[in-house]
Amino acid sequence: MKQLYTRVITRTALLLALCVVVQQFKNLSQFITGPLVNLILMVAAMAVGLGSGLCIAVLSPILAFLIAPSALMQLMPQLIALVAAGNAVLVVCAWALRKQQKLFWLGFVAGAVAKMAVMAGGLQFVLLPLFGAALNEKQIATASTMFGVNQLLTALIAGALCAVLWPLLRKVKGFVLEKA
């Protein structure tokens, strides 16, 4: 049991570190970093467990902000909580359907839709009305795109990658720490 606990912590830390490294390239394109981060979240949930996925889901936006915050996050740091919530929804959906032999990919699709709904809804109905005064129209439009349809697309890309990789990863001896 102690050995499994050590493996879970080690894998979670390694996946979190990989996630933070990937996020350092966020200025290249949201469509490069977004799918990679979402893929890491999905793999963490499915291979290491729900706790691992949620830990990375919450800590990665905090660490990204502390290391190299985007201009938008500097203006509205409340976005960190929104990203964490969207990530958490994606992780829960991927984790919940991981045991479905042929339909596990539905967790990725449901997660992508749910993540976009949480993030777009949270931005439009909570953050912008409460904290959006610091943003101009162009910044609001950018935030709406980044936290709306772009989240859906990047999560769907990650889901497609994970749908291809997961059956292969699951066969690697010792890769899955949680019974998948």
PDB file of N, CA and C in Angstrom, residues 42 85-98 100 103-119 151-152 155-160:
ATOM      1  N   MET A  42      -6.358  14.332 -18.530  1.00  0.00           N
ATOM      2  CA  MET A  42      -7.113  13.109 -18.794  1.00  0.00           C
ATOM      3  C   MET A  42      -6.293  11.869 -18.430  1.00  0.00           C
ATOM      4  N   ALA A  85     -11.838  25.173 -12.208  1.00  0.00           N
ATOM      5  CA  ALA A  85     -13.165  24.537 -12.238  1.00  0.00           C
ATOM      6  C   ALA A  85     -13.397  23.817 -13.565  1.00  0.00           C
ATOM      7  N   GLY A  86     -13.039  24.460 -14.659  1.00  0.00           N
ATOM      8  CA  GLY A  86     -13.184  23.820 -15.975  1.00  0.00           C
ATOM      9  C   GLY A  86     -12.330  22.568 -16.088  1.00  0.00           C
ATOM     10  N   ASN A  87     -11.089  22.661 -15.618  1.00  0.00           N
ATOM     11  CA  ASN A  87     -10.202  21.490 -15.632  1.00  0.00           C
ATOM     12  C   ASN A  87     -10.781  20.357 -14.791  1.00  0.00           C
ATOM     13  N   ALA A  88     -11.309  20.707 -13.624  1.00  0.00           N
ATOM     14  CA  ALA A  88     -11.857  19.688 -12.723  1.00  0.00           C
ATOM     15  C   ALA A  88     -13.035  18.956 -13.357  1.00  0.00           C
ATOM     16  N   VAL A  89     -13.893  19.666 -14.051  1.00  0.00           N
ATOM     17  CA  VAL A  89     -15.035  19.043 -14.722  1.00  0.00           C
ATOM     18  C   VAL A  89     -14.545  18.080 -15.806  1.00  0.00           C
ATOM     19  N   LEU A  90     -13.549  18.479 -16.551  1.00  0.00           N
ATOM     20  CA  LEU A  90     -12.974  17.615 -17.587  1.00  0.00           C
ATOM     21  C   LEU A  90     -12.415  16.336 -16.974  1.00  0.00           C
ATOM     22  N   VAL A  91     -11.687  16.477 -15.887  1.00  0.00           N
ATOM     23  CA  VAL A  91     -11.083  15.329 -15.195  1.00  0.00           C
ATOM     24  C   VAL A  91     -12.162  14.372 -14.685  1.00  0.00           C
ATOM     25  N   VAL A  92     -13.195  14.897 -14.057  1.00  0.00           N
ATOM     26  CA  VAL A  92     -14.259  14.046 -13.509  1.00  0.00           C
ATOM     27  C   VAL A  92     -14.953  13.266 -14.626  1.00  0.00           C
ATOM     28  N   CYS A  93     -15.228  13.909 -15.737  1.00  0.00           N
ATOM     29  CA  CYS A  93     -15.892  13.214 -16.847  1.00  0.00           C
ATOM     30  C   CYS A  93     -15.004  12.123 -17.435  1.00  0.00           C
ATOM     31  N   ALA A  94     -13.723  12.411 -17.634  1.00  0.00           N
ATOM     32  CA  ALA A  94     -12.794  11.403 -18.163  1.00  0.00           C
ATOM     33  C   ALA A  94     -12.683  10.233 -17.191  1.00  0.00           C
ATOM     34  N   TRP A  95     -12.573  10.539 -15.924  1.00  0.00           N
ATOM     35  CA  TRP A  95     -12.427   9.501 -14.894  1.00  0.00           C
ATOM     36  C   TRP A  95     -13.688   8.639 -14.784  1.00  0.00           C
ATOM     37  N   ALA A  96     -14.839   9.281 -14.852  1.00  0.00           N
ATOM     38  CA  ALA A  96     -16.108   8.576 -14.637  1.00  0.00           C
ATOM     39  C   ALA A  96     -16.371   7.499 -15.693  1.00  0.00           C
ATOM     40  N   LEU A  97     -15.921   7.725 -16.909  1.00  0.00           N
ATOM     41  CA  LEU A  97     -16.208   6.767 -17.982  1.00  0.00           C
ATOM     42  C   LEU A  97     -14.982   5.947 -18.389  1.00  0.00           C
ATOM     43  N   ARG A  98     -13.935   5.966 -17.596  1.00  0.00           N
ATOM     44  CA  ARG A  98     -12.687   5.288 -17.949  1.00  0.00           C
ATOM     45  C   ARG A  98     -12.825   3.781 -18.039  1.00  0.00           C
ATOM     46  N   GLN A 100     -15.355   2.059 -19.227  1.00  0.00           N
ATOM     47  CA  GLN A 100     -16.149   1.622 -20.373  1.00  0.00           C
ATOM     48  C   GLN A 100     -15.193   1.184 -21.487  1.00  0.00           C
ATOM     49  N   LEU A 103     -16.632   2.636 -24.947  1.00  0.00           N
ATOM     50  CA  LEU A 103     -17.218   3.977 -24.932  1.00  0.00           C
ATOM     51  C   LEU A 103     -16.499   4.938 -23.985  1.00  0.00           C
ATOM     52  N   PHE A 104     -15.262   4.614 -23.583  1.00  0.00           N
ATOM     53  CA  PHE A 104     -14.525   5.485 -22.670  1.00  0.00           C
ATOM     54  C   PHE A 104     -14.342   6.881 -23.243  1.00  0.00           C
ATOM     55  N   TRP A 105     -14.298   6.988 -24.566  1.00  0.00           N
ATOM     56  CA  TRP A 105     -14.087   8.271 -25.227  1.00  0.00           C
ATOM     57  C   TRP A 105     -15.256   9.244 -25.008  1.00  0.00           C
ATOM     58  N   LEU A 106     -16.430   8.709 -24.633  1.00  0.00           N
ATOM     59  CA  LEU A 106     -17.563   9.591 -24.335  1.00  0.00           C
ATOM     60  C   LEU A 106     -17.259  10.507 -23.147  1.00  0.00           C
ATOM     61  N   GLY A 107     -16.416  10.031 -22.229  1.00  0.00           N
ATOM     62  CA  GLY A 107     -15.987  10.875 -21.114  1.00  0.00           C
ATOM     63  C   GLY A 107     -15.223  12.103 -21.590  1.00  0.00           C
ATOM     64  N   PHE A 108     -14.452  11.929 -22.669  1.00  0.00           N
ATOM     65  CA  PHE A 108     -13.685  13.051 -23.224  1.00  0.00           C
ATOM     66  C   PHE A 108     -14.615  14.064 -23.881  1.00  0.00           C
ATOM     67  N   VAL A 109     -15.586  13.561 -24.620  1.00  0.00           N
ATOM     68  CA  VAL A 109     -16.537  14.448 -25.304  1.00  0.00           C
ATOM     69  C   VAL A 109     -17.403  15.181 -24.268  1.00  0.00           C
ATOM     70  N   ALA A 110     -17.947  14.422 -23.320  1.00  0.00           N
ATOM     71  CA  ALA A 110     -18.763  15.047 -22.269  1.00  0.00           C
ATOM     72  C   ALA A 110     -17.936  16.047 -21.476  1.00  0.00           C
ATOM     73  N   GLY A 111     -16.693  15.682 -21.190  1.00  0.00           N
ATOM     74  CA  GLY A 111     -15.803  16.581 -20.454  1.00  0.00           C
ATOM     75  C   GLY A 111     -15.517  17.866 -21.213  1.00  0.00           C
ATOM     76  N   ALA A 112     -15.321  17.747 -22.516  1.00  0.00           N
ATOM     77  CA  ALA A 112     -15.044  18.930 -23.338  1.00  0.00           C
ATOM     78  C   ALA A 112     -16.232  19.887 -23.333  1.00  0.00           C
ATOM     79  N   VAL A 113     -17.418  19.331 -23.512  1.00  0.00           N
ATOM     80  CA  VAL A 113     -18.632  20.160 -23.518  1.00  0.00           C
ATOM     81  C   VAL A 113     -18.859  20.778 -22.139  1.00  0.00           C
ATOM     82  N   ALA A 114     -18.704  19.971 -21.102  1.00  0.00           N
ATOM     83  CA  ALA A 114     -18.913  20.471 -19.739  1.00  0.00           C
ATOM     84  C   ALA A 114     -17.875  21.533 -19.371  1.00  0.00           C
ATOM     85  N   LYS A 115     -16.630  21.318 -19.781  1.00  0.00           N
ATOM     86  CA  LYS A 115     -15.578  22.300 -19.487  1.00  0.00           C
ATOM     87  C   LYS A 115     -15.904  23.639 -20.140  1.00  0.00           C
ATOM     88  N   MET A 116     -16.303  23.595 -21.403  1.00  0.00           N
ATOM     89  CA  MET A 116     -16.651  24.838 -22.085  1.00  0.00           C
ATOM     90  C   MET A 116     -17.846  25.510 -21.408  1.00  0.00           C
ATOM     91  N   ALA A 117     -18.847  24.725 -21.035  1.00  0.00           N
ATOM     92  CA  ALA A 117     -20.034  25.301 -20.395  1.00  0.00           C
ATOM     93  C   ALA A 117     -19.678  25.969 -19.072  1.00  0.00           C
ATOM     94  N   VAL A 118     -18.867  25.308 -18.265  1.00  0.00           N
ATOM     95  CA  VAL A 118     -18.455  25.875 -16.975  1.00  0.00           C
ATOM     96  C   VAL A 118     -17.652  27.152 -17.180  1.00  0.00           C
ATOM     97  N   MET A 119     -16.704  27.089 -18.113  1.00  0.00           N
ATOM     98  CA  MET A 119     -15.819  28.248 -18.289  1.00  0.00           C
ATOM     99  C   MET A 119     -16.532  29.424 -18.970  1.00  0.00           C
ATOM    100  N   GLN A 151     -11.988  26.541 -25.664  1.00  0.00           N
ATOM    101  CA  GLN A 151     -11.886  25.487 -24.647  1.00  0.00           C
ATOM    102  C   GLN A 151     -12.509  24.191 -25.150  1.00  0.00           C
ATOM    103  N   LEU A 152     -13.621  24.306 -25.843  1.00  0.00           N
ATOM    104  CA  LEU A 152     -14.256  23.125 -26.417  1.00  0.00           C
ATOM    105  C   LEU A 152     -13.326  22.467 -27.432  1.00  0.00           C
ATOM    106  N   ALA A 155     -10.138  20.874 -25.818  1.00  0.00           N
ATOM    107  CA  ALA A 155     -10.477  19.662 -25.060  1.00  0.00           C
ATOM    108  C   ALA A 155     -10.868  18.522 -26.001  1.00  0.00           C
ATOM    109  N   LEU A 156     -11.537  18.833 -27.114  1.00  0.00           N
ATOM    110  CA  LEU A 156     -11.877  17.787 -28.088  1.00  0.00           C
ATOM    111  C   LEU A 156     -10.628  17.238 -28.765  1.00  0.00           C
ATOM    112  N   ILE A 157      -9.677  18.106 -29.076  1.00  0.00           N
ATOM    113  CA  ILE A 157      -8.404  17.659 -29.659  1.00  0.00           C
ATOM    114  C   ILE A 157      -7.694  16.735 -28.672  1.00  0.00           C
ATOM    115  N   ALA A 158      -7.638  17.153 -27.407  1.00  0.00           N
ATOM    116  CA  ALA A 158      -7.011  16.324 -26.373  1.00  0.00           C
ATOM    117  C   ALA A 158      -7.743  14.994 -26.235  1.00  0.00           C
ATOM    118  N   GLY A 159      -9.065  15.026 -26.295  1.00  0.00           N
ATOM    119  CA  GLY A 159      -9.850  13.805 -26.198  1.00  0.00           C
ATOM    120  C   GLY A 159      -9.555  12.850 -27.350  1.00  0.00           C
ATOM    121  N   ALA A 160      -9.405  13.395 -28.554  1.00  0.00           N
ATOM    122  CA  ALA A 160      -9.065  12.555 -29.709  1.00  0.00           C
ATOM    123  C   ALA A 160      -7.681  11.935 -29.520  1.00  0.00           C
TER     124      ALA A 160
END
